[in-house]
Amino acid sequence: AVAAARDADALVCNLFAMPPVYHLSERLEVPWMCCSPCLVPYSMPPGFEQGFAETMPELFAFLREQDTELAVPSEPPAFSWKTVCSWLWPVFTESHALLREELLGLAPVPGYAEEVGTDRDQFDAKTLRLGKFLLGVPPALLSAADPGRALPTDAKICGHWSPSLDVSASQRCSREYQELSAFLQNCEEQVQKGILKGRPFYVGFGSMGAEGLVPEVDKMIKILLDTGKWMGRPLVLMAPSSATFCKQELLEESIFWCQHAVPHGWLLPRCAVAIHHGGIGTVLAALRAQVPQLVLPLAYDQPFWASCVKDLNVGDSADLDHLSVVVLARKLQRLLRDEVRVNVRRVGEEVEMQAGTETAVKEIMAMAATAPLRCAQSGACLRPARPIHAFLEEDPDAALDVLGRSAGEVQFIYREILRERCYGDLNKLPADSIVVDGGLNLGLFSLILARQWKGPGTLTVLAFEPAKETFDLALANLRRNGVFVINHGQSLPSNSSGSTSGVTAGTAVVHCFQLALSDRDGRDQLCYFPYLTSSSTLARHRPAKDEAKSNGCFDRRLVDIFFADEKQEPIFTARLSSALTSVETAFPTLKDQPISLIKLDIEGAEEEALAGLEADTWPRVQRLAMEVHGGAALRRLQTALAPRAAALWVESQVQIPDHYMLYALAEQTAGCMVRQSVFSVQRFLGGTCK
């Protein structure tokens, strides 16, 4: 839903969708409006104000100052502490920080902006965006009560938005509708014959049963049934789904158990009293049907509507904790009096006349008419790439500033390479050799390698990244950090396509290819995840991502964001041997240089990539480090590499279930390094053979 709104010129939501819509309006810089048929059903939690003031003192002081200025009504209304307290406090809670940061690229808290190049945020009141609050309740219902903090002070009361409800054609054909119609007709006949004392009582609790908010369901239903029998009234019972009361009791001809919802506009006018939970929809439906109502409030704003009904003398309320047949019967008898019916008819007519749909539509259209027109984003991501500061607390000098979408993803990869040294001691790679960077992604591995390596000669890196957007970001990251880059795009060089003149000793030259390593030169399909680019994978490996989701490989709070805006795009593929041959043809000095490291992090395509390396090239390979997904793939790769490696070992990735790092060393690079510690990643690339 968030992604679908990317091209909106204005946003409209209800209270339950309000927090993400608020954040989205800030990201898109568009106006927004909250339309609610009920009062604010939540209140600020204890300690919220104190925590807010302590953690965000500048913002708190600003909002308090706006409260003072509101002593003189302003136009338009200001974003103040009162508005936060009454309905906007959820947008400042920690639970939305991940949505703001990971999906929308905003500061974690409204009222702040990211300070480029740092991990800090700075106060910026201009980012606050106050929306209009429309309440879909008729003024007649609010005339006897004060909603207090449950209604924003600048809210516009429109009147009800309830449609004219009737039974649909499909419902009329249902067996239950026909049985209910027959039941009601039979009740009328029995009333006329004096067998029953009047029309049935309606009993319904909406969604409360499904939400588990109806306490002691069976006990309550028993009281309702006994009350109906004592008063000589049939019941139409929309019982909570959690009820387990003996259905045999409900087979009596004076009781009808509804299994499916029936439109109130059709049913309630055929009932004497509506007994319900006090949801605003049922309150309005009973008033429009001009039926007295007995409210048994359970949660949310239901106690408030119960008091309104009682104060207007169009109904009454009762406490479930003290409910009994006697209490219930007395209240129902009072509601059947003529004075109550007169009030119900009067207020019901007022409510019917105070329809607010047209008013709400005018407000929405007025907002849309004044909203600035935006250009369609054409599938662009909601969160743009931005500068991200990657750092290690223990080594501030190693910090990097790169472009990316997810700070968490950048920091994770950065620390894998530098702190955990998952690819070994990169500064000890031999000079005048070739490194293969399979899975360039945002360029972090090649960038860190270029910064760390200071050998006597030069180092050549062949880096492969098939996704267009990620490839462009990698090029930008490498160049802005001073790395010598040769961009080959989607083709392999047939002649010198970039000069290396001026390259001095101790320099790494990175050849970038917008290609995927494969077992064939050709085309393929890539599933691209713009919010987690490192997980982008070939389309045939996409099912493994769903399996990884279920296995807990991804943070469950973020998994929906990670895979938002997923798309398939055509890509070009190349065999590693084809790339080596082409580069060596274009740059003859590279011919027959050792391949000091093949690094692969290509999301399930490792076997295909290694199959693209000719047998006569394998003797040049000295070291190999790759991420492997799943035990089955790991065993196949171990079997395939065993004849070619002097040492082969596995490290489990502790943070990611069923993911491994597989390492291989050739005969000429093993030696004493393996004898010291075969399983030590710290010694991978780090030893000296004598």
Tab-separated table of C-alpha atoms in Angstrom, residues 344-615:
chain	number	residue	atom	x	y	z
A	344	VAL	CA	-35.202	7.788	19.318
A	345	ARG	CA	-37.434	8.931	16.459
A	346	ARG	CA	-36.447	12.600	16.894
A	347	VAL	CA	-32.689	12.011	17.171
A	348	GLY	CA	-32.808	9.380	14.431
A	349	GLU	CA	-34.376	11.850	12.015
A	350	GLU	CA	-31.708	14.439	12.883
A	351	VAL	CA	-28.955	11.909	12.349
A	352	GLU	CA	-30.406	10.822	9.004
A	353	MET	CA	-30.439	14.437	7.847
A	354	GLN	CA	-26.832	14.989	8.957
A	355	ALA	CA	-25.184	12.834	6.314
A	356	GLY	CA	-21.594	13.960	5.932
A	357	THR	CA	-20.336	12.118	2.883
A	358	GLU	CA	-20.715	15.149	0.640
A	359	THR	CA	-18.935	17.380	3.173
A	360	ALA	CA	-16.030	14.940	3.473
A	361	VAL	CA	-15.721	14.627	-0.307
A	362	LYS	CA	-15.593	18.424	-0.644
A	363	GLU	CA	-12.826	18.615	1.960
A	364	ILE	CA	-10.809	15.916	0.216
A	365	MET	CA	-11.264	17.525	-3.206
A	366	ALA	CA	-10.267	20.920	-1.818
A	367	MET	CA	-7.066	19.401	-0.409
A	368	ALA	CA	-6.319	17.675	-3.714
A	369	ALA	CA	-7.011	20.869	-5.689
A	370	THR	CA	-4.416	22.839	-3.728
A	371	ALA	CA	-1.823	20.052	-3.624
A	372	PRO	CA	1.234	20.554	-5.856
A	373	LEU	CA	1.178	18.220	-8.848
A	374	ARG	CA	3.973	15.690	-8.771
A	375	CYS	CA	5.635	13.877	-11.638
A	376	ALA	CA	5.006	10.131	-11.717
A	377	GLN	CA	7.894	8.216	-10.213
A	378	SER	CA	7.753	5.472	-12.857
A	379	GLY	CA	8.467	2.715	-10.370
A	380	ALA	CA	11.258	4.610	-8.633
A	381	CYS	CA	11.865	3.682	-5.023
A	382	LEU	CA	10.404	5.723	-2.228
A	383	ARG	CA	13.752	5.867	-0.505
A	384	PRO	CA	16.410	7.490	-2.680
A	385	ALA	CA	20.046	6.523	-2.470
A	386	ARG	CA	21.796	8.820	-0.033
A	387	PRO	CA	25.212	9.222	1.597
A	388	ILE	CA	25.763	6.627	4.329
A	389	HIS	CA	28.539	6.787	6.888
A	390	ALA	CA	30.018	3.325	7.543
A	391	PHE	CA	32.382	3.074	10.482
A	392	LEU	CA	34.001	0.904	13.155
A	393	GLU	CA	34.060	2.242	16.699
A	394	GLU	CA	37.481	0.716	17.262
A	395	ASP	CA	38.970	2.108	14.039
A	396	PRO	CA	37.532	5.560	13.164
A	397	ASP	CA	40.160	6.074	10.437
A	398	ALA	CA	38.633	3.221	8.414
A	399	ALA	CA	35.280	5.010	8.054
A	400	LEU	CA	33.714	5.277	4.596
A	401	ASP	CA	31.032	7.460	3.048
A	402	VAL	CA	29.117	5.666	0.320
A	403	LEU	CA	25.806	5.981	-1.500
A	404	GLY	CA	23.109	3.475	-0.688
A	405	ARG	CA	19.527	3.055	0.473
A	406	SER	CA	19.890	0.967	3.602
A	407	ALA	CA	22.333	2.134	6.266
A	408	GLY	CA	21.878	-1.216	8.001
A	409	GLU	CA	22.833	-3.171	4.892
A	410	VAL	CA	25.904	-1.005	4.257
A	411	GLN	CA	27.058	-1.256	7.867
A	412	PHE	CA	26.521	-5.045	7.936
A	413	ILE	CA	28.641	-5.662	4.815
A	414	TYR	CA	31.257	-3.141	5.891
A	415	ARG	CA	31.737	-4.845	9.265
A	416	GLU	CA	31.782	-8.312	7.694
A	417	ILE	CA	34.732	-7.282	5.553
A	418	LEU	CA	36.675	-5.123	8.012
A	419	ARG	CA	35.869	-6.388	11.506
A	420	GLU	CA	35.150	-10.068	10.843
A	421	ARG	CA	37.581	-10.226	7.903
A	422	CYS	CA	35.341	-12.741	6.165
A	423	TYR	CA	37.544	-12.460	3.038
A	424	GLY	CA	40.826	-12.500	4.962
A	425	ASP	CA	43.668	-10.011	5.223
A	426	LEU	CA	43.203	-8.149	1.953
A	427	ASN	CA	46.343	-6.063	2.370
A	428	LYS	CA	48.435	-9.250	2.062
A	429	LEU	CA	47.278	-10.241	-1.407
A	430	PRO	CA	50.274	-10.606	-3.746
A	431	ALA	CA	51.137	-7.829	-6.173
A	432	ASP	CA	50.588	-8.198	-9.924
A	433	SER	CA	47.686	-10.573	-9.445
A	434	ILE	CA	43.975	-10.624	-10.281
A	435	VAL	CA	41.082	-10.540	-7.796
A	436	VAL	CA	37.571	-11.498	-8.872
A	437	ASP	CA	34.797	-9.605	-7.087
A	438	GLY	CA	31.692	-11.649	-7.882
A	439	GLY	CA	28.811	-9.660	-6.445
A	440	LEU	CA	30.132	-6.099	-6.574
A	441	ASN	CA	26.845	-4.784	-5.141
A	442	LEU	CA	27.513	-1.220	-3.852
A	443	GLY	CA	31.258	-1.670	-4.304
A	444	LEU	CA	32.240	-2.041	-0.654
A	445	PHE	CA	34.566	-5.035	-1.087
A	446	SER	CA	36.463	-3.514	-4.015
A	447	LEU	CA	36.549	-0.143	-2.292
A	448	ILE	CA	37.938	-1.519	0.978
A	449	LEU	CA	40.413	-3.670	-0.948
A	450	ALA	CA	41.631	-0.642	-2.939
A	451	ARG	CA	42.079	1.375	0.245
A	452	GLN	CA	43.846	-1.357	2.215
A	453	TRP	CA	46.117	-2.884	-0.397
A	454	LYS	CA	49.522	-1.188	-0.714
A	455	GLY	CA	51.726	-3.712	-2.502
A	456	PRO	CA	54.908	-3.067	-4.477
A	457	GLY	CA	53.199	-3.448	-7.865
A	458	THR	CA	49.546	-3.215	-8.903
A	459	LEU	CA	46.423	-5.258	-8.233
A	460	THR	CA	43.698	-5.861	-10.820
A	461	VAL	CA	40.103	-6.400	-9.711
A	462	LEU	CA	37.420	-7.776	-12.037
A	463	ALA	CA	34.102	-6.780	-10.451
A	464	PHE	CA	30.694	-8.045	-11.611
A	465	GLU	CA	27.263	-6.595	-10.785
A	466	PRO	CA	24.264	-7.189	-13.093
A	467	ALA	CA	21.650	-4.798	-11.600
A	468	LYS	CA	21.754	-1.444	-13.413
A	469	GLU	CA	20.908	0.759	-10.442
A	470	THR	CA	23.297	-1.010	-8.066
A	471	PHE	CA	26.048	-1.010	-10.693
A	472	ASP	CA	25.742	2.765	-11.118
A	473	LEU	CA	25.883	3.267	-7.348
A	474	ALA	CA	28.984	1.061	-7.138
A	475	LEU	CA	30.727	3.114	-9.842
A	476	ALA	CA	29.854	6.317	-7.979
A	477	ASN	CA	31.079	4.924	-4.655
A	478	LEU	CA	34.381	3.762	-6.083
A	479	ARG	CA	35.058	6.998	-7.950
A	480	ARG	CA	34.052	9.351	-5.153
A	481	ASN	CA	36.525	7.503	-2.903
A	482	GLY	CA	39.386	7.871	-5.365
A	483	VAL	CA	39.520	4.322	-6.744
A	484	PHE	CA	40.912	3.851	-10.266
A	485	VAL	CA	37.917	2.463	-12.218
A	486	ILE	CA	37.517	1.179	-15.766
A	487	ASN	CA	33.850	0.811	-16.716
A	488	HIS	CA	33.186	-1.923	-19.288
A	489	GLY	CA	29.388	-1.779	-18.933
A	490	GLN	CA	27.493	-4.759	-20.333
A	491	SER	CA	30.174	-5.970	-22.718
A	492	LEU	CA	33.519	-7.690	-22.514
A	493	PRO	CA	36.429	-5.692	-23.936
A	494	SER	CA	37.710	-6.720	-27.357
A	495	ASN	CA	40.473	-4.141	-27.249
A	496	SER	CA	41.845	-1.667	-24.785
A	497	SER	CA	38.713	0.086	-23.491
A	498	GLY	CA	40.409	2.141	-20.827
A	499	SER	CA	43.902	3.324	-20.177
A	500	THR	CA	45.842	2.366	-17.065
A	501	SER	CA	48.540	4.925	-17.746
A	502	GLY	CA	49.365	6.896	-14.673
A	503	VAL	CA	48.648	3.990	-12.369
A	504	THR	CA	51.380	3.934	-9.749
A	505	ALA	CA	52.706	1.110	-7.630
A	506	GLY	CA	50.502	0.158	-4.733
A	507	THR	CA	47.319	0.871	-6.707
A	508	ALA	CA	44.345	-1.404	-7.278
A	509	VAL	CA	42.626	-0.993	-10.652
A	510	VAL	CA	38.945	-2.052	-10.638
A	511	HIS	CA	37.413	-3.202	-13.932
A	512	CYS	CA	33.619	-2.985	-13.527
A	513	PHE	CA	31.231	-5.150	-15.556
A	514	GLN	CA	27.451	-4.830	-15.513
A	515	LEU	CA	27.223	-8.590	-15.904
A	516	ALA	CA	26.344	-11.629	-13.824
A	517	LEU	CA	28.853	-14.452	-13.561
A	518	SER	CA	27.359	-17.626	-15.010
A	519	ASP	CA	28.144	-20.882	-16.786
A	520	ARG	CA	27.287	-19.294	-20.130
A	521	ASP	CA	27.613	-16.037	-22.049
A	522	GLY	CA	24.121	-14.750	-22.721
A	523	ARG	CA	21.066	-13.338	-21.000
A	524	ASP	CA	19.094	-14.079	-17.860
A	525	GLN	CA	16.464	-12.635	-15.506
A	526	LEU	CA	17.324	-10.985	-12.196
A	527	CYS	CA	14.962	-10.466	-9.237
A	528	TYR	CA	16.032	-7.064	-7.978
A	529	PHE	CA	15.348	-5.917	-4.408
A	530	PRO	CA	16.047	-2.170	-4.275
A	531	TYR	CA	15.835	-1.996	-0.470
A	532	LEU	CA	18.195	-4.945	0.074
A	533	THR	CA	20.344	-4.968	-3.052
A	534	SER	CA	22.759	-7.558	-1.673
A	535	SER	CA	19.959	-10.149	-1.742
A	536	SER	CA	19.048	-9.631	-5.405
A	537	THR	CA	19.152	-12.991	-7.124
A	538	LEU	CA	18.639	-14.726	-10.438
A	539	ALA	CA	14.946	-15.451	-11.022
A	540	ARG	CA	15.428	-19.228	-10.839
A	541	HIS	CA	16.872	-18.849	-7.332
A	542	ARG	CA	14.012	-16.609	-6.133
A	543	PRO	CA	12.140	-19.425	-4.267
A	544	ALA	CA	15.140	-19.767	-1.953
A	545	LYS	CA	14.418	-16.255	-0.655
A	546	ASP	CA	10.950	-17.292	0.496
A	547	GLU	CA	12.500	-20.263	2.261
A	548	ALA	CA	15.051	-17.935	3.880
A	549	LYS	CA	12.205	-15.715	5.088
A	550	SER	CA	10.493	-18.630	6.796
A	551	ASN	CA	13.804	-19.775	8.329
A	552	GLY	CA	14.318	-16.441	10.053
A	553	CYS	CA	17.235	-15.253	7.910
A	554	PHE	CA	15.772	-11.745	7.797
A	555	ASP	CA	14.743	-9.420	10.596
A	556	ARG	CA	10.997	-10.027	10.857
A	557	ARG	CA	10.411	-6.333	11.561
A	558	LEU	CA	12.008	-5.430	8.241
A	559	VAL	CA	11.316	-8.349	5.934
A	560	ASP	CA	8.342	-6.691	4.223
A	561	ILE	CA	10.442	-3.587	3.612
A	562	PHE	CA	13.398	-5.599	2.301
A	563	PHE	CA	11.279	-7.153	-0.436
A	564	ALA	CA	9.133	-4.113	-1.269
A	565	ASP	CA	9.142	-2.952	-4.903
A	566	GLU	CA	10.674	-6.223	-6.067
A	567	LYS	CA	11.025	-6.353	-9.835
A	568	GLN	CA	12.501	-8.555	-12.520
A	569	GLU	CA	14.882	-7.124	-15.062
A	570	PRO	CA	16.754	-8.669	-17.982
A	571	ILE	CA	20.503	-8.896	-17.531
A	572	PHE	CA	23.577	-10.073	-19.428
A	573	THR	CA	25.718	-12.949	-18.182
A	574	ALA	CA	29.320	-13.971	-18.796
A	575	ARG	CA	31.565	-16.903	-18.033
A	576	LEU	CA	34.504	-16.010	-15.841
A	577	SER	CA	36.888	-17.551	-18.395
A	578	SER	CA	35.370	-15.379	-21.137
A	579	ALA	CA	35.891	-12.280	-19.027
A	580	LEU	CA	39.483	-13.222	-18.210
A	581	THR	CA	40.304	-13.894	-21.851
A	582	SER	CA	38.789	-10.593	-22.994
A	583	VAL	CA	40.515	-8.525	-20.320
A	584	GLU	CA	43.872	-10.171	-20.986
A	585	THR	CA	43.454	-9.492	-24.702
A	586	ALA	CA	42.702	-5.840	-24.047
A	587	PHE	CA	45.355	-5.525	-21.347
A	588	PRO	CA	48.185	-7.909	-22.298
A	589	THR	CA	50.185	-7.248	-19.117
A	590	LEU	CA	47.527	-9.209	-17.219
A	591	LYS	CA	47.973	-12.375	-19.221
A	592	ASP	CA	48.761	-15.407	-17.070
A	593	GLN	CA	48.801	-13.373	-13.864
A	594	PRO	CA	47.760	-15.493	-10.857
A	595	ILE	CA	44.206	-15.159	-9.623
A	596	SER	CA	45.010	-14.453	-6.003
A	597	LEU	CA	41.374	-14.466	-4.832
A	598	ILE	CA	37.948	-15.325	-6.192
A	599	LYS	CA	35.353	-13.735	-3.927
A	600	LEU	CA	31.747	-14.785	-4.599
A	601	ASP	CA	28.632	-13.456	-2.901
A	602	ILE	CA	26.069	-13.968	-5.667
A	603	GLU	CA	22.992	-15.293	-3.898
A	604	GLY	CA	22.793	-18.911	-4.977
A	605	ALA	CA	24.596	-18.708	-8.318
A	606	GLU	CA	28.028	-19.793	-7.003
A	607	GLU	CA	27.978	-23.205	-8.678
A	608	GLU	CA	27.131	-21.675	-12.045
A	609	ALA	CA	29.869	-19.074	-11.683
A	610	LEU	CA	32.534	-21.689	-10.913
A	611	ALA	CA	31.299	-23.809	-13.825
A	612	GLY	CA	32.157	-20.839	-16.042
A	613	LEU	CA	35.865	-21.199	-15.253
A	614	GLU	CA	37.740	-23.406	-17.738
A	615	ALA	CA	39.753	-26.333	-16.389
